[in-house]
XYZ file of C-alpha atoms in Angstrom:
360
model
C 33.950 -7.360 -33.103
C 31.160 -9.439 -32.656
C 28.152 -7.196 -32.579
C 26.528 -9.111 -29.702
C 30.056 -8.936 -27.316
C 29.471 -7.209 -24.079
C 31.566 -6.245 -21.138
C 30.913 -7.736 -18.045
C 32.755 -8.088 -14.578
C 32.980 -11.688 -12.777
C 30.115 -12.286 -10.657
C 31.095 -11.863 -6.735
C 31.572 -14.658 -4.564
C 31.092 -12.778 -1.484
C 28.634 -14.388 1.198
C 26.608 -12.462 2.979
C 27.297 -11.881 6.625
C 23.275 -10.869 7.374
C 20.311 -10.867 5.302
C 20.015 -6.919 6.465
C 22.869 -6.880 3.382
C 20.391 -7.409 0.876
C 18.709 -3.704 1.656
C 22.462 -1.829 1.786
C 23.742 -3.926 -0.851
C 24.311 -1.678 -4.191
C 21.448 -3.096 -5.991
C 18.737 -1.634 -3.949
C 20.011 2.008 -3.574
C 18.299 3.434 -6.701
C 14.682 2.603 -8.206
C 12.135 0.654 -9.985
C 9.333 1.525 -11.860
C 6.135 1.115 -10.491
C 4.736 -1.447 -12.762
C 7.271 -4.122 -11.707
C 5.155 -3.650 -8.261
C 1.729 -3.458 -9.432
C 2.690 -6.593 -11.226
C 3.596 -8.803 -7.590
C 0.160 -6.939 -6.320
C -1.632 -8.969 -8.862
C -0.031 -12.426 -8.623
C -1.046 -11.962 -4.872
C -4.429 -10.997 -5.700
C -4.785 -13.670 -7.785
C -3.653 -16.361 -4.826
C -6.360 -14.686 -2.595
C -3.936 -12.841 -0.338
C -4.608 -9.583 0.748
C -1.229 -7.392 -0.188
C -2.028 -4.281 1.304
C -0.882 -5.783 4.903
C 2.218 -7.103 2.792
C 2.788 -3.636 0.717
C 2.308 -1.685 4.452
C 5.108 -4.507 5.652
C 7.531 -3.642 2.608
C 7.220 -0.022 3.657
C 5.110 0.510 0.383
C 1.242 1.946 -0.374
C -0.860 1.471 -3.182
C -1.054 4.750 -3.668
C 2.476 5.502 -4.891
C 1.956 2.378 -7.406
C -0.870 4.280 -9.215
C 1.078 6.418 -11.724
C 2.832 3.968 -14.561
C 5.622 6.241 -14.414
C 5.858 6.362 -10.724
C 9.733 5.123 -9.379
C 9.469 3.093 -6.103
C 12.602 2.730 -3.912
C 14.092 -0.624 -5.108
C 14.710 -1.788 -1.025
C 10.957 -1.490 -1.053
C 10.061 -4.320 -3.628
C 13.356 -6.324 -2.378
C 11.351 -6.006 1.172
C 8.202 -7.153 -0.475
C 9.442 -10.134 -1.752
C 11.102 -11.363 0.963
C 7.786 -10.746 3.111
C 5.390 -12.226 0.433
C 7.256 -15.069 -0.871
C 6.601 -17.291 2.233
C 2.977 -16.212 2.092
C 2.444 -17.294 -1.152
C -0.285 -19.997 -0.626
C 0.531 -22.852 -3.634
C 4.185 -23.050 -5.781
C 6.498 -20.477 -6.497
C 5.911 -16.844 -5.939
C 8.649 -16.072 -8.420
C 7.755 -18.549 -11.337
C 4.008 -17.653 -11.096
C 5.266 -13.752 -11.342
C 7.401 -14.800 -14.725
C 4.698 -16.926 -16.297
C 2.007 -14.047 -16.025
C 4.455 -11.686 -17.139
C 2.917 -9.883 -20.256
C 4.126 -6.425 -21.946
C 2.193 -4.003 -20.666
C 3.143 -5.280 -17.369
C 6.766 -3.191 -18.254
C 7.138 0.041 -19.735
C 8.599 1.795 -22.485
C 11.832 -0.112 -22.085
C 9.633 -3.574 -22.554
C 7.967 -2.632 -25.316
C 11.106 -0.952 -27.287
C 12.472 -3.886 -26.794
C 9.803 -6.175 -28.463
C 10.524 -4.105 -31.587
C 14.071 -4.792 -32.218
C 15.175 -7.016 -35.640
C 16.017 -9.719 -33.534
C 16.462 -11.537 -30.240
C 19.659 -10.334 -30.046
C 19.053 -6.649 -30.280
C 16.061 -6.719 -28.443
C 18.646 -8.113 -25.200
C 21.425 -5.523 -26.267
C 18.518 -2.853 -26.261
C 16.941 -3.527 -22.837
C 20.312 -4.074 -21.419
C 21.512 -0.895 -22.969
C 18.236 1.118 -21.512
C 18.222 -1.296 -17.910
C 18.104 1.795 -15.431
C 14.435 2.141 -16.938
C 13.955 -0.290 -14.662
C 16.302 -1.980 -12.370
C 19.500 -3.480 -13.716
C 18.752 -6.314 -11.430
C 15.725 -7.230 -13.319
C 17.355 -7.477 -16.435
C 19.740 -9.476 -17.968
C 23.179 -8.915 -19.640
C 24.671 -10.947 -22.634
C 27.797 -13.111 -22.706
C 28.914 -14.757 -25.619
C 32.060 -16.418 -24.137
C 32.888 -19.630 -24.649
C 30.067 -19.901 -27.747
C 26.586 -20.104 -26.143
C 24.435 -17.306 -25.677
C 24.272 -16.600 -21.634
C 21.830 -14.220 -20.082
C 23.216 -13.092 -17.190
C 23.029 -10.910 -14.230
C 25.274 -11.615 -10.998
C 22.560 -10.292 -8.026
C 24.306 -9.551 -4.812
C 24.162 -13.192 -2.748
C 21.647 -11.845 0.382
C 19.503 -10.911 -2.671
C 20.206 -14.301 -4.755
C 19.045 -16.439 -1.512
C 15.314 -15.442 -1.990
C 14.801 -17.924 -3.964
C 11.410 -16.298 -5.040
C 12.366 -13.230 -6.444
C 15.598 -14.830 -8.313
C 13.313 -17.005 -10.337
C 10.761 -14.365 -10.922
C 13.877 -12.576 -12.762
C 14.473 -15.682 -14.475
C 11.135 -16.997 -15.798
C 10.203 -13.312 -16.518
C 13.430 -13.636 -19.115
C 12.053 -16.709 -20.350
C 8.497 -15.307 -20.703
C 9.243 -12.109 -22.236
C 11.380 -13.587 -25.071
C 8.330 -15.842 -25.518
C 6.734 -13.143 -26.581
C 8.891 -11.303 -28.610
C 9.496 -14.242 -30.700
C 5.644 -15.196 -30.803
C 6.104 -19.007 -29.534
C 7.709 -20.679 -26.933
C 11.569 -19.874 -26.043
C 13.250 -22.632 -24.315
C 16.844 -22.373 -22.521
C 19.358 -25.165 -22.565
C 20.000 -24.653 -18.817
C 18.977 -22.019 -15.951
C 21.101 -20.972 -12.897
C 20.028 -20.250 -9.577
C 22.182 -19.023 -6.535
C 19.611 -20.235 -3.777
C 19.238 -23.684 -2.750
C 17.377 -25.972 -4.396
C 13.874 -26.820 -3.331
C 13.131 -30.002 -2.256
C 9.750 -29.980 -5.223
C 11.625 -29.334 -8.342
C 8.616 -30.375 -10.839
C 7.405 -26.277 -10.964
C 10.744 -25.945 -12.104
C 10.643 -28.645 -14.953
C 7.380 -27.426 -16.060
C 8.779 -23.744 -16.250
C 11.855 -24.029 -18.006
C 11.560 -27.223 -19.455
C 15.525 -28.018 -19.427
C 18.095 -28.569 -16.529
C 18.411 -26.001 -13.526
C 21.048 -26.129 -11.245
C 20.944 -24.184 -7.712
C 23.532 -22.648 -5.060
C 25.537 -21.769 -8.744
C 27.862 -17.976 -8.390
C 24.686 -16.350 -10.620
C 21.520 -16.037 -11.744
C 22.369 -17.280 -15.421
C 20.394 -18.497 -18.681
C 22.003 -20.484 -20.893
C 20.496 -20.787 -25.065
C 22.140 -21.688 -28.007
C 23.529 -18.312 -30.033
C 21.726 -19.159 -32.946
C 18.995 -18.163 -31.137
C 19.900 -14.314 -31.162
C 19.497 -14.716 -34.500
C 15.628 -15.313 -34.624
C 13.129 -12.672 -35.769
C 10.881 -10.641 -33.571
C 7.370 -11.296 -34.298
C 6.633 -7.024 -33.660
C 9.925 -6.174 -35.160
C 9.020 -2.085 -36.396
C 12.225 0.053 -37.463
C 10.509 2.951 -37.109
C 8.450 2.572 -34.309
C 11.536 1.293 -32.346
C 13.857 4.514 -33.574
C 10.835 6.522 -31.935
C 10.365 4.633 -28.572
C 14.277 4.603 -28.555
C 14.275 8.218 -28.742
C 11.570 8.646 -25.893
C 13.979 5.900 -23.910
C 16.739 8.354 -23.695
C 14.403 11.220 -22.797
C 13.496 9.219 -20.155
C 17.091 8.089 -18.961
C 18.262 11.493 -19.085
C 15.649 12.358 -16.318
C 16.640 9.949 -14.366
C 18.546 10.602 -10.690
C 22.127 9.439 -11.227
C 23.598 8.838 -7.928
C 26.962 9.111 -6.932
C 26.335 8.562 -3.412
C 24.644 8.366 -0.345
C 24.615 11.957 -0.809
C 22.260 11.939 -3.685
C 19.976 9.203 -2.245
C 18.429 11.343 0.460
C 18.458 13.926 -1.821
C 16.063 12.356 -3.457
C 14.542 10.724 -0.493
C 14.338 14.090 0.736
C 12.055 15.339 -2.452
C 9.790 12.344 -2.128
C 9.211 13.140 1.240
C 8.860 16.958 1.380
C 5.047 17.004 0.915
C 3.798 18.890 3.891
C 6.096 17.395 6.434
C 9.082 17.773 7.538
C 11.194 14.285 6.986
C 13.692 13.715 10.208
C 16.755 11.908 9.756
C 15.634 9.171 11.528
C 12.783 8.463 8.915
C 15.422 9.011 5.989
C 17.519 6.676 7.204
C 14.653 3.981 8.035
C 13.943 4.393 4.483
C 17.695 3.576 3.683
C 17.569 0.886 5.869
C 20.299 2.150 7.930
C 21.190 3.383 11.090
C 20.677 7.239 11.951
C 24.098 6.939 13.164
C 24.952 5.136 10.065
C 23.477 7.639 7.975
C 25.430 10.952 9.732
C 28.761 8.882 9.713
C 28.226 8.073 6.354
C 27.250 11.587 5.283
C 29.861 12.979 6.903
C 32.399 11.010 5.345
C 30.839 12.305 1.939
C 32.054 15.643 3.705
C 28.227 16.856 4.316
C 25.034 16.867 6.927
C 21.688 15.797 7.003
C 20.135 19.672 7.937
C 22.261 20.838 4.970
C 20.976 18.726 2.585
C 17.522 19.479 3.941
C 18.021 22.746 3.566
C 19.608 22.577 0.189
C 16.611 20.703 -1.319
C 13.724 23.287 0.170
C 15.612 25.947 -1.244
C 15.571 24.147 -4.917
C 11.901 23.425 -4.020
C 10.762 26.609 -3.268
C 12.504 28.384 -6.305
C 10.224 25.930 -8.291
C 7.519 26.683 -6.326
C 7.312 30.460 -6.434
C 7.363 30.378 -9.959
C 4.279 28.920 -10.216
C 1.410 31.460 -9.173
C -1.125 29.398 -8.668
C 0.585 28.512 -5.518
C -0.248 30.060 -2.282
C 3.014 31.658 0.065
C 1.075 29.296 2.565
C 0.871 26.723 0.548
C 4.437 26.704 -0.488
C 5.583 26.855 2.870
C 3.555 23.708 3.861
C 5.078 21.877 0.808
C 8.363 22.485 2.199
C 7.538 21.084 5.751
C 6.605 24.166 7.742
C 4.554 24.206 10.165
C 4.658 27.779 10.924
C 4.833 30.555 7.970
C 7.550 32.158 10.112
C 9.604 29.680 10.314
C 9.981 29.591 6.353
C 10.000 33.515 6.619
C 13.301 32.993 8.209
C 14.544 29.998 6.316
C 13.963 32.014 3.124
C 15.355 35.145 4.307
C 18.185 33.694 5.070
C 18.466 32.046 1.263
C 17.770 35.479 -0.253
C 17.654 38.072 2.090
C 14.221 38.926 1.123
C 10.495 37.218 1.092
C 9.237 35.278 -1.226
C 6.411 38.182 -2.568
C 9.769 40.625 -2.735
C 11.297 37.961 -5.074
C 7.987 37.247 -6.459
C 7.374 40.519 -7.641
C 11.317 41.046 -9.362
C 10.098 38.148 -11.366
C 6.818 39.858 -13.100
């Protein structure tokens, strides 16, 4: 077997039937990492637009882009793009995102990458390791038919802005720049958007054809190319960062359903408040009557999950004695000690300085 052959399913020709879609479709349910956000702050920075109006907008802060290892709901930076985009004062958004791209604007997936043999590993490698960061963002390899095609088939209410497809693209373009040490040019780029009607930026980016409204967001190179040497290429380095990539994919949320989502939601937002459905399901961009239908066909309810993840919490909580009964009862959303009095009775049968003290 070719050791470059992947598996990968058709692209879908389904149209969307809203441009809501875009923040249900299957894409955006997970995460990003921060960086990829921080990175769109600074392209708008640098076109003298203020983002924080356009972060507030996307449902985002600046604060929860701080940490490099922060996740970000992936609806969130969808959101931001589609607000920003038609903001952005001169050209593309999305090819002024990919040609400013540089590798500490990733993370540990971009820069285990960079330190593969070859081209061809290095795209096996991120692709193998994509949930690091969003497997929209990155693309997968198909060797059928004898060229080398980068791939990645985005869900079409996510494909239509325009901006954010060709950021994904010219970031490709950029980043294998790099890894190779000079300048990687395609044979032919894909869009699923309609074409523009100033295609220059595009010339000037890719230097080679580009076709729009296509089924994918696709880059087409010659497979010799896999073949060419990475300029950082470090066996041993790479072996390590590999090894700290699967430490960090293990830790990862795998969802296997809506369930899970709030779950998680639910974490994020237990931080001295008490997160309503409605606010979950804002953050889902659904309906609250979505969100219970949907819930309950997963054969659960929103209170129960609630419930479910301040019990987890607090178990983490009271093992850590630094921590306050107070304060762990605020950072499960009480209001009222009481209240969490009877919430944990009701776990345990006890209070928490009963369980605290079975523990010394």
């Amino acid at each position: 077997m070719d050791p470059y052959t992947t598996a990968e399913e058709a692209p879908s020709q389904t149209e969307p039937r809203e441009r809501a879609r875009s923040l249900r479709a299957p894409e955006v349910t997970s995460t990003v990492h921060a960086g990829a956000f921080r990175h769109v702050v600074s392209v708008l920075e640098g076109a003298g637009l203020d983002p924080r109006p356009l972060l507030a907008a996307a449902g985002a802060s600046e604060a929860e882009l701080a940490d490099p290892d922060q996740r970000v709901p992936m609806a969130r930076y969808v959101a931001l793009w589609r607000i920003a985009a038609p903001r952005f004062p001169k050209g593309s958004l999305g090819l002024t995102f990919g040609a400013s791209f540089e590798l500490d604007h990733g993370n540990l997936l971009t820069y285990m990458a960079a330190h593969a043999a070859t081209l061809g590993e290095a795209v096996l490698q991120a692709d193998r390791y994509r949930h690091l960061v969003h497997e929209m963002l990155l693309p997968a390899l198909d060797l059928s038919g004898g060229d080398a095609r980068l791939r990645r088939a985005l869900h079409p209410s996510i494909g239509r802005i325009g901006a954010m497809a060709e950021s994904i693209a010219a970031t490709w373009v950029k980043s294998l720049s790099i890894y190779v040490g000079e300048a990687f040019r395609p044979r032919e780029v894909w869009f699923q958007h309609a074409a523009p009607r100033d295609l220059r930026p595009y010339d000037d980016a890719f230097r080679c054809p580009v076709r729009f409204e296509m089924p994918e967001t696709r880059m087409i190179a010659d497979r010799e190319e896999l073949d060419r040497p990475l300029r950082l290429a470090n066996p041993r380095l790479r072996a390590y960062l590999e090894e700290q990539a699967r430490i960090q994919l293990d830790g990862l949320p795998h969802d296997s359903g809506l369930a899970d989502r709030v779950r998680r939601l639910l974490i994020e937002e237990l931080r001295g408040g008490a997160p309503s459905q409605d606010h979950i399901a804002r953050r889902l961009a659904l309906s609250p009557r979505t969100l219970q239908r949907r819930l309950k066909e997963e054969g659960v309810v929103f209170n129960d999950l609630l419930d479910e993840q301040r019990r987890a919490l607090c178990d983490r909580y009271l093992q850590d004695r630094s921590l306050s009964i107070q304060e762990i009862a605020f950072l499960l959303g009480y209001t009222e000690r009481s209240s969490f009095y009877r919430a944990f009775r009701r776990w345990t049968g006890g209070t928490p300085q009963e369980l605290r003290k079975t523990d010394l």
